Coordinates of C-alpha atoms and ligand atoms in Angstrom, one line a residue:
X28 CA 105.2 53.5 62.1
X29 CA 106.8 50.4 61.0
X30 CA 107.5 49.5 64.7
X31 CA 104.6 49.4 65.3
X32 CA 103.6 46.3 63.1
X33 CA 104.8 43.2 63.8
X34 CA 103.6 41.9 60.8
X35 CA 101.9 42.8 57.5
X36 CA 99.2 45.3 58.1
X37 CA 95.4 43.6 57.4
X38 CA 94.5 46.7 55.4
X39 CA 95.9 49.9 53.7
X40 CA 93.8 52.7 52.7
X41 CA 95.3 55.1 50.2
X42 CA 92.8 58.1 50.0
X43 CA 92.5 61.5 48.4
X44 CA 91.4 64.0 50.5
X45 CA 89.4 66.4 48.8
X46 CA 85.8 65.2 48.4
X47 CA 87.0 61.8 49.0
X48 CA 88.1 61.7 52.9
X49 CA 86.8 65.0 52.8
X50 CA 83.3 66.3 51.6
X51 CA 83.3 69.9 51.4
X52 CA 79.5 70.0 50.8
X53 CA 79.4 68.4 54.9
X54 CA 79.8 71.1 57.2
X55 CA 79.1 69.3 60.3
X56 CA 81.4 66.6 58.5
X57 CA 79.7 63.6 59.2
X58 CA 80.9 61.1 57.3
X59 CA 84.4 62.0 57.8
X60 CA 83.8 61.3 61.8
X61 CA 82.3 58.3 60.9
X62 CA 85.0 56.9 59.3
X63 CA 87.4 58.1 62.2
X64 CA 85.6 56.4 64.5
X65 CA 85.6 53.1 62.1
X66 CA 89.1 53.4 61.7
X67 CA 89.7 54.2 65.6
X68 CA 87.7 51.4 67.3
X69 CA 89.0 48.9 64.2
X70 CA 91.9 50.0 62.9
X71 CA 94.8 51.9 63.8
X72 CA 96.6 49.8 65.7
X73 CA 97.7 47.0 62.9
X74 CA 96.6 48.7 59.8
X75 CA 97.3 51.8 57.6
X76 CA 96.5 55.0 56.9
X77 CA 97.8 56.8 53.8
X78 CA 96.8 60.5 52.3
X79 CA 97.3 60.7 48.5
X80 CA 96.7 64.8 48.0
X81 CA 97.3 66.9 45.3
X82 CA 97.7 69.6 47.9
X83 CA 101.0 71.0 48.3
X84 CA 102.2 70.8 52.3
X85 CA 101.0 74.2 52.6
X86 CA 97.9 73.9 52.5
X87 CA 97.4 70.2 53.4
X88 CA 98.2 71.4 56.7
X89 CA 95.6 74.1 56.8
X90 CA 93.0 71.8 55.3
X91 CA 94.4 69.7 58.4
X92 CA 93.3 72.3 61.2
X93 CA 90.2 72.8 59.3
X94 CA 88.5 69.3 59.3
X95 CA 88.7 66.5 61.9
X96 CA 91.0 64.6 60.4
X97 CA 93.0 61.7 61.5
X98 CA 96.8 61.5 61.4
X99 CA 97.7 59.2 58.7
X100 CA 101.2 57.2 59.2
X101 CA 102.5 58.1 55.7
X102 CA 101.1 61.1 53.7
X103 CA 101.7 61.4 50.1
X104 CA 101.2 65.1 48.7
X105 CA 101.8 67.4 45.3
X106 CA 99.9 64.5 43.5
X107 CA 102.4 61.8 44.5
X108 CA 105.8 64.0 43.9
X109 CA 106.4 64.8 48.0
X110 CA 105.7 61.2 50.4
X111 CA 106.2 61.8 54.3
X112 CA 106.1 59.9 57.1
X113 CA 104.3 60.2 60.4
X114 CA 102.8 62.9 62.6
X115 CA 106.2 64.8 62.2
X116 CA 106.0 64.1 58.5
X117 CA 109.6 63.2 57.7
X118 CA 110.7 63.2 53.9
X119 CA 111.1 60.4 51.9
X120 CA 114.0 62.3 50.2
X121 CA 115.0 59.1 48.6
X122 CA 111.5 59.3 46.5
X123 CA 112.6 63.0 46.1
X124 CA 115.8 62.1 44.1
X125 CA 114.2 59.3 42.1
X126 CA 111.9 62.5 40.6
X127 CA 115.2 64.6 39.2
X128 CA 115.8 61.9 36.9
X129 CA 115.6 63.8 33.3
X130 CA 113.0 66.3 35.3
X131 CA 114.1 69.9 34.2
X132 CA 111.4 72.5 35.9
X133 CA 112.8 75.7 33.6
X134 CA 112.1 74.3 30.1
X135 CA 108.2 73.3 31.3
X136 CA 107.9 76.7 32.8
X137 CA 109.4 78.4 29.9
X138 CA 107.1 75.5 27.3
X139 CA 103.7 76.2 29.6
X140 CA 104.6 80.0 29.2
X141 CA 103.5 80.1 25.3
X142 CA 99.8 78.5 26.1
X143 CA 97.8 81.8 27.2
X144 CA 95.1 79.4 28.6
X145 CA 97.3 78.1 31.4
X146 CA 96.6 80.3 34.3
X147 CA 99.8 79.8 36.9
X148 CA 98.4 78.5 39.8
X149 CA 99.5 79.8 43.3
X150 CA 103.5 79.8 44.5
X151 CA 102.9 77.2 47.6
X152 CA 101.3 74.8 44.8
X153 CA 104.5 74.8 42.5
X154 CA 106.4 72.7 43.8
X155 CA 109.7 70.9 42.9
X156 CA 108.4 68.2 40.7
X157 CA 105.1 69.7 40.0
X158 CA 103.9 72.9 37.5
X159 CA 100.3 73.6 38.2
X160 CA 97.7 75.5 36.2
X161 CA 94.4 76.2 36.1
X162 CA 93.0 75.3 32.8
X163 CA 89.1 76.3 31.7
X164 CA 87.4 72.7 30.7
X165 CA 85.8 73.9 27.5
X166 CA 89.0 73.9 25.5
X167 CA 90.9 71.5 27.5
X168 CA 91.3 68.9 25.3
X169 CA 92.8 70.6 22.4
X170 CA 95.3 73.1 24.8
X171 CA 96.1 69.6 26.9
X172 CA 96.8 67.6 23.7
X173 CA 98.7 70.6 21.6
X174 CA 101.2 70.9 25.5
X175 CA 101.6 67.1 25.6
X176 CA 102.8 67.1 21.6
X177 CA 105.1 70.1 22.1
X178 CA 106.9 68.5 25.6
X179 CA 106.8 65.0 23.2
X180 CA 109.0 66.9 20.5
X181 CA 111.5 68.2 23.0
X182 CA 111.8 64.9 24.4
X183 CA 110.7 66.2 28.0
X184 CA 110.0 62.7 30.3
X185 CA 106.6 64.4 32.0
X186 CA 102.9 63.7 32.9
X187 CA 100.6 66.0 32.5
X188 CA 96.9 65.2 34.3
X189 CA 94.3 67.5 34.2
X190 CA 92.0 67.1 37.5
X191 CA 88.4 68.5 39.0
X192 CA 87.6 69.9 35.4
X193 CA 89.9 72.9 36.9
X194 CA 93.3 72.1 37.3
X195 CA 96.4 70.8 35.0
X196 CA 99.8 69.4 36.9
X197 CA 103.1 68.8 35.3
X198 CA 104.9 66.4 36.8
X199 CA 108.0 64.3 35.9
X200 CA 106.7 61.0 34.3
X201 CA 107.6 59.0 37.0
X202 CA 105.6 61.1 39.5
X203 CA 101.9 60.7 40.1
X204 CA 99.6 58.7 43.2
X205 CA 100.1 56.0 40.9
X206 CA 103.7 55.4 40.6
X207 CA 103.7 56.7 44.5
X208 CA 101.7 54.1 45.9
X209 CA 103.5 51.8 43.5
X210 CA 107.0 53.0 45.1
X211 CA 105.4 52.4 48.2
X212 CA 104.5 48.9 47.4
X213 CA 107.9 47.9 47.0
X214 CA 109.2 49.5 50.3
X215 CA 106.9 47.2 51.7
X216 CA 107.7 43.9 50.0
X217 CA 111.3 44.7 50.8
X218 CA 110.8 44.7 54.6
X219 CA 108.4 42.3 54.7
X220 CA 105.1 44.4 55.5
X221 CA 103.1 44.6 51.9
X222 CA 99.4 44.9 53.2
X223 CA 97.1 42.1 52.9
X224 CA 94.4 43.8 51.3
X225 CA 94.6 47.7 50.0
X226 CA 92.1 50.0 49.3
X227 CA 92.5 52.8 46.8
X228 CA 89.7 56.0 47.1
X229 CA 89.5 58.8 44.9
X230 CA 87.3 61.5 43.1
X231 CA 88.9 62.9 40.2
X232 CA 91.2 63.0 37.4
X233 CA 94.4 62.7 39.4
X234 CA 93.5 59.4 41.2
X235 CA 93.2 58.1 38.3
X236 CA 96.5 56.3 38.1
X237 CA 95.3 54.8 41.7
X238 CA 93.1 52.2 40.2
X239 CA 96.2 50.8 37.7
X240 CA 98.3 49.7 40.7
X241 CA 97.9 45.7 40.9
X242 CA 95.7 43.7 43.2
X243 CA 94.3 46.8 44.7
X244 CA 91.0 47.1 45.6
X245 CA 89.1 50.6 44.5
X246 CA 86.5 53.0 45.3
X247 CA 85.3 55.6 43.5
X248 CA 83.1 57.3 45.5
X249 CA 79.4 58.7 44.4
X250 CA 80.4 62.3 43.5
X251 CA 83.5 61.0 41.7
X252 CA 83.8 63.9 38.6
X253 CA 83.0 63.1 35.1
X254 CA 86.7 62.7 34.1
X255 CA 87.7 60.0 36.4
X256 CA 84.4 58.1 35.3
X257 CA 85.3 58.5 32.1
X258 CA 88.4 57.3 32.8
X259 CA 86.7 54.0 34.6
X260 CA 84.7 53.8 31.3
X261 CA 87.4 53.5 28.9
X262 CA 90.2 51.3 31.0
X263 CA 89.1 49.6 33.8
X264 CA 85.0 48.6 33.1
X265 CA 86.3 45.1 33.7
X266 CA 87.9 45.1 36.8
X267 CA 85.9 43.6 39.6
X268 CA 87.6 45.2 42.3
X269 CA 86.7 48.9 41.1
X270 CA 83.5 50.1 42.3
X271 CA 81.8 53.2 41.7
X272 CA 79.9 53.3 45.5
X273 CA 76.7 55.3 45.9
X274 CA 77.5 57.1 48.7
X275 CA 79.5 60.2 48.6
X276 CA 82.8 60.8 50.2
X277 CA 84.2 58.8 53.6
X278 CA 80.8 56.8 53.4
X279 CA 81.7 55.3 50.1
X280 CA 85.0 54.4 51.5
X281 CA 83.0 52.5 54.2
X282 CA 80.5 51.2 52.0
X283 CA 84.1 49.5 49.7
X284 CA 85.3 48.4 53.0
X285 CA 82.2 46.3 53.5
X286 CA 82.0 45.7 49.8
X287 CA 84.9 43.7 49.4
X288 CA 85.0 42.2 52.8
X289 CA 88.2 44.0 53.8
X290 CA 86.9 44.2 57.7
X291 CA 84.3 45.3 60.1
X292 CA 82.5 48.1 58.5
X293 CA 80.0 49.0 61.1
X294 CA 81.1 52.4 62.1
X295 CA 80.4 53.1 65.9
X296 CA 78.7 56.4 64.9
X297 CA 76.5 54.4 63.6
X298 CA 75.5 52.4 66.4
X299 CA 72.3 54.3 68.5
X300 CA 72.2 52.4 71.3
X301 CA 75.3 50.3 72.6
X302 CA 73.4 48.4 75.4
X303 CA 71.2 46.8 73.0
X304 CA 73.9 46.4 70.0
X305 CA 74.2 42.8 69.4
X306 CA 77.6 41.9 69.0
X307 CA 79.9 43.3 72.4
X308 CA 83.0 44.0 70.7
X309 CA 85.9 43.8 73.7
X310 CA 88.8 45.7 73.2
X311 CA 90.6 48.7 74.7
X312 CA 90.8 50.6 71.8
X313 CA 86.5 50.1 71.0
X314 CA 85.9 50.7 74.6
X315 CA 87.7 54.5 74.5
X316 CA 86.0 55.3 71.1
X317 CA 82.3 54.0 72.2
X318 CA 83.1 55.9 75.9
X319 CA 83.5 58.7 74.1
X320 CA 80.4 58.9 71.9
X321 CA 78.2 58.3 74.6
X322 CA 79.5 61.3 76.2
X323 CA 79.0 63.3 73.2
X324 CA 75.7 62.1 72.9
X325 CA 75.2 62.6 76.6
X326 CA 76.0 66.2 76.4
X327 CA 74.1 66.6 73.0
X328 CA 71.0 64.8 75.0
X329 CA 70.8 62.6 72.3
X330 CA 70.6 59.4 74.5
X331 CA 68.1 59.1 77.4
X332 CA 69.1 60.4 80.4
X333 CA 67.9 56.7 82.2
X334 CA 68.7 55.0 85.1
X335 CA 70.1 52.1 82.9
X336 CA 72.4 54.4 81.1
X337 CA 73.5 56.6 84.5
X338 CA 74.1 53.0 86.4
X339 CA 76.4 51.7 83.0
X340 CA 78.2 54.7 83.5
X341 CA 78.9 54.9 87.4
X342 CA 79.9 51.9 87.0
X343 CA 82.3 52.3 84.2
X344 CA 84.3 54.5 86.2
X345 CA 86.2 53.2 89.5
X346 CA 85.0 55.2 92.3
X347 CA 88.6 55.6 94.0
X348 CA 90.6 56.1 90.7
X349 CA 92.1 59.7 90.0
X350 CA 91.3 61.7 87.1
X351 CA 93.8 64.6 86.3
X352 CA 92.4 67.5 84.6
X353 CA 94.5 69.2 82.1
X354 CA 94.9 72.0 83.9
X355 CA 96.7 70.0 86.5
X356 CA 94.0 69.4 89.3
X357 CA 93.1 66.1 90.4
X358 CA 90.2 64.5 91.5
X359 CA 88.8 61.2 92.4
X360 CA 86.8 59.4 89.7
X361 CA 83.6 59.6 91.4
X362 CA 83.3 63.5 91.5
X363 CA 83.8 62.7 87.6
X364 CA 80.4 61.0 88.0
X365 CA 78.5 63.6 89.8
X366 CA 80.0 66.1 86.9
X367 CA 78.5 64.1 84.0
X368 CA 75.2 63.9 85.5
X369 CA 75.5 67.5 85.9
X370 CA 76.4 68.1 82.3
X371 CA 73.7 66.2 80.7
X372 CA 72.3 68.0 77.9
X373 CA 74.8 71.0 78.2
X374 CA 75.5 70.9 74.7
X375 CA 71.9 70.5 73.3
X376 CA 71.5 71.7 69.4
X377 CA 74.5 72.9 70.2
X378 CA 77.5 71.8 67.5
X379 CA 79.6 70.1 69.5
X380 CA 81.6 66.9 68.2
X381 CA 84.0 64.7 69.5
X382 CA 86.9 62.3 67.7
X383 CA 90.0 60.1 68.8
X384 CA 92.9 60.5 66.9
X385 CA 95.8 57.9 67.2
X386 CA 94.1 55.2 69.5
X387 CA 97.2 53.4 71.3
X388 CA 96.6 50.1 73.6
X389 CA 99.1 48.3 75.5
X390 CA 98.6 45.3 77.7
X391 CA 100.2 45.7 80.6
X392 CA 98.6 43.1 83.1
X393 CA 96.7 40.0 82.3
X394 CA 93.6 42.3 82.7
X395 CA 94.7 45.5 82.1
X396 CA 95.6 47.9 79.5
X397 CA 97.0 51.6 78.8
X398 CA 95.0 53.5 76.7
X399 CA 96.7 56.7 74.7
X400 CA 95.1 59.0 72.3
X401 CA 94.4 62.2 71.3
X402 CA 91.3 63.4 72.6
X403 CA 89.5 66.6 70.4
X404 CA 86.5 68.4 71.3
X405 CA 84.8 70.8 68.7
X406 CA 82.3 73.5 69.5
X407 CA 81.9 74.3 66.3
X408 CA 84.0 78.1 66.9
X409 CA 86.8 76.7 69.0
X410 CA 88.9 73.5 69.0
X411 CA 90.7 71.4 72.3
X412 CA 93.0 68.7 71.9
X413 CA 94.0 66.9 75.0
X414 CA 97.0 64.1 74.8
X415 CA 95.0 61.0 77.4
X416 CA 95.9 58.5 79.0
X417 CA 93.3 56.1 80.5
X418 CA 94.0 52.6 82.4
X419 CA 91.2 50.2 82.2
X420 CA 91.0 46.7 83.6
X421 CA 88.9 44.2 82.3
X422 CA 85.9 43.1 84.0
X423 CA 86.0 39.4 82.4
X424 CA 82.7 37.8 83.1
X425 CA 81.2 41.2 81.9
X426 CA 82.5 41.7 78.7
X427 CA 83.2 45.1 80.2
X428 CA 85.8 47.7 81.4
X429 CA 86.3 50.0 84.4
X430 CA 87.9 52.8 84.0
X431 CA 90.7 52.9 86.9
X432 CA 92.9 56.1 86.1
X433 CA 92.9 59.1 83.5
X434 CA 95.2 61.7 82.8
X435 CA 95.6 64.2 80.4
X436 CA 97.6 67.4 79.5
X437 CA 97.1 70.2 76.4
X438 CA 98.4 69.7 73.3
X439 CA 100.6 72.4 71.9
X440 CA 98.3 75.4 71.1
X441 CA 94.8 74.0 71.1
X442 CA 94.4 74.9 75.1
X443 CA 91.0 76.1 76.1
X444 CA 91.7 79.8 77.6
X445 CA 89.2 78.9 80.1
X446 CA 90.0 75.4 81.3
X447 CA 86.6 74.9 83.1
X448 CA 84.9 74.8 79.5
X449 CA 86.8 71.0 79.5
X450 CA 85.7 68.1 81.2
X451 CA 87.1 64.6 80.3
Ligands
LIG516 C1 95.2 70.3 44.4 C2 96.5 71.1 44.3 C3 96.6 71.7 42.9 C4 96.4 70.6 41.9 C5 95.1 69.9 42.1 C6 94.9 68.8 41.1 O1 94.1 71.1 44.4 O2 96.4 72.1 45.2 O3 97.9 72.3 42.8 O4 96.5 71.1 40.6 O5 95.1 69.3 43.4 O6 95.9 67.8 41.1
LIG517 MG1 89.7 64.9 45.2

């Protein structure tokens, strides 16, 4: 990750996931792919992506294969007591041993034991530096205040933070997104790399601690829960650089990105109609992301099927080029242009979605550039993941790009059975 900047990343966004990054009231999850393809086109080359769950591993990874999203380059999980790094999520065990400092798991399972309210939540969300509980919110107050006093009198060094109305976690008192992100921070300033601007987003009780990190920027977005407002209310009513958005979920985090100026906040998704958009943005990494919406559109039949736009895209694609199909078979770009007109409106009312994940450019010409990413297709039922790689050269006086070469091969277990259901 960190080889990959050669300076301090423009932006950081440190997000929740849970009806933050995620809205669990989208099913086509809409604003989630609008932020991708933000982030994408924008982005992920220079800046950074963090996760800030209160999910264990567990079941962050299934909420993973569930919803389109991104890989972020650090994830921070168990309510900040677990931080991992990259796709292959290493460990930060260094941030593991900071958390056994006067942490001692028995006595708060044995304390939590003697409050009958405190329902034990699952085994995969007890983790090592986290006790979790579900807790009714009627008589939470009194059962979280009468815990906290009996840890207090044992001398016990621990957090407890009551989250979604639902859930209690106790965590050692140096745990928490807070004192995470904060940990993180440092890291940073040590190697030279602390962001330029960060953005914290969050929802509920747990992110709480997100907004008391210095010179961070904030969003809480519009469904944010009572508690966390509450929170807002009583500490941080004077901060400027907290806002309370009005749209729910990934679109507040747009909305703070535009907000507070951190960068372009025009998410592609949102553009109708790229031939008549005003400003042509030129880069690699735009090109691949607006490519692919237009084919998604194309399929859906939500742009016209018009000369104009069949002439853009013949001549997008270089007619002697090579395009090698997952499956192995190659064939020259042009039959790639005779498919597309074929497959216009395939998908029609049909769900059918497509996002970039991990958008790579490298220059490797004076006009051209490889292109890598991760290429997923969703049919609402099935998912496809292809690894591609495209070449494009730059056609300078047009502000444009031909496509000169694509190749792409299966990712690990998201092969279509039948390969002919893939195209590009
Ligand atoms: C997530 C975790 C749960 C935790 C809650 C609040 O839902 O799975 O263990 O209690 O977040 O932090
Ligand atoms: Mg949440």
């Amino acid at each position: 990750m960190m080889d990959r900047l050669n300076g301090p990343p423009p932006l950081m966004i440190v997000s929740d996931l849970d009806f933050t990054m995620v809205d669990h009231e989208d099913p086509e999850n809409l604003s989630l792919l609008r932020f991708n393809s933000l982030w994408e086109a924008y982005y992920r080359q220079f800046s950074l992506l963090v996760y800030s769950t209160g999910r264990s591993p567990t079941i962050y990874k299934q909420l993973r294969k569930e919803k389109p999203l991104l890989t972020p380059d650090i994830t921070i999980m168990s309510v900040g007591t677990e931080i991992a790094y990259g796709e292959s999520m290493v460990p930060d065990s260094d941030w593991e041993q900071c958390l056994n400092l006067n942490w001692d798991k028995d006595i708060i399972i044995q304390e939590t034991a003697k409050f009958p309210q405190l329902i034990p939540q699952s085994d995969t969300e007890q983790r090592p530096h986290k006790v979790s509980f579900f807790l009714e919110k009627s008589n939470s107050s009194e059962v979280i205040k009468a815990l906290s006093e009996r840890l207090e009198k044992l001398k016990l060094d621990v957090k407890i933070i009551y989250s979604n109305g639902t859930a209690l976690d106790v965590l050692p008192k140096g745990a928490g997104k807070g004192q995470a992100l904060a940990y993180l921070l440092r890291k940073f300033k040590a190697n030279g790399r602390t962001p330029l601007n960060s953005l914290v987003c969050g929802d509920s009780g747990n992110d709480a601690e997100l907004f008391t990190i210095p010179e961070v920027y904030g969003v809480m977005v519009s469904n944010a829960q009572e508690e966390l407002l509450q929170w807002h209310a009583e500490n941080a009513k004077n901060n400027p650089n907290i806002i309370h958005s009005s749209e729910r979920c990934a679109s507040g985090i747009i909305q703070a990105i535009g907000k507070f100026s951190l960068g372009p906040n025009v998410s592609p998704r949102d553009i109708k109609d790229f031939g008549k958009c005003r400003v042509n943005v030129f880069s690699p990494g735009y090109e691949v992301v607006k490519f692919y919406l237009f084919y998604e559109r194309w399929r859906r039949a939500e742009v016209e099927k018009s000369d104009q736009n069949f002439q853009n895209l013949k001549s997008s694609f270089y007619p002697l080029g090579t395009f090698v199909h997952p499956c192995g078979t190659e064939q020259p770009m042009k039959k790639c242009t005779d498919t597309m007109e074929r497959l216009y409106g395939d998908k029609q009312g049909k769900q059918y979605q497509i996002w970039l994940n991990c958008v790579s450019t490298s220059q490797i010409g004076s006009d051209s550039w490889l292109v890598k990413f991760d290429k997923w297709e969703s049919t609402g039922e099935e998912r496809y993941c292809c690894l591609t790689t495209v070449l494009l050269t730059a056609k300078q006086a047009e502000e444009s790009f031909t496509w000169m070469h694509i190749h792409q091969t299966w990712l690990d277990g998201l092969e279509a059975k039948d390969s002919s259901v893939w195209f590009l």
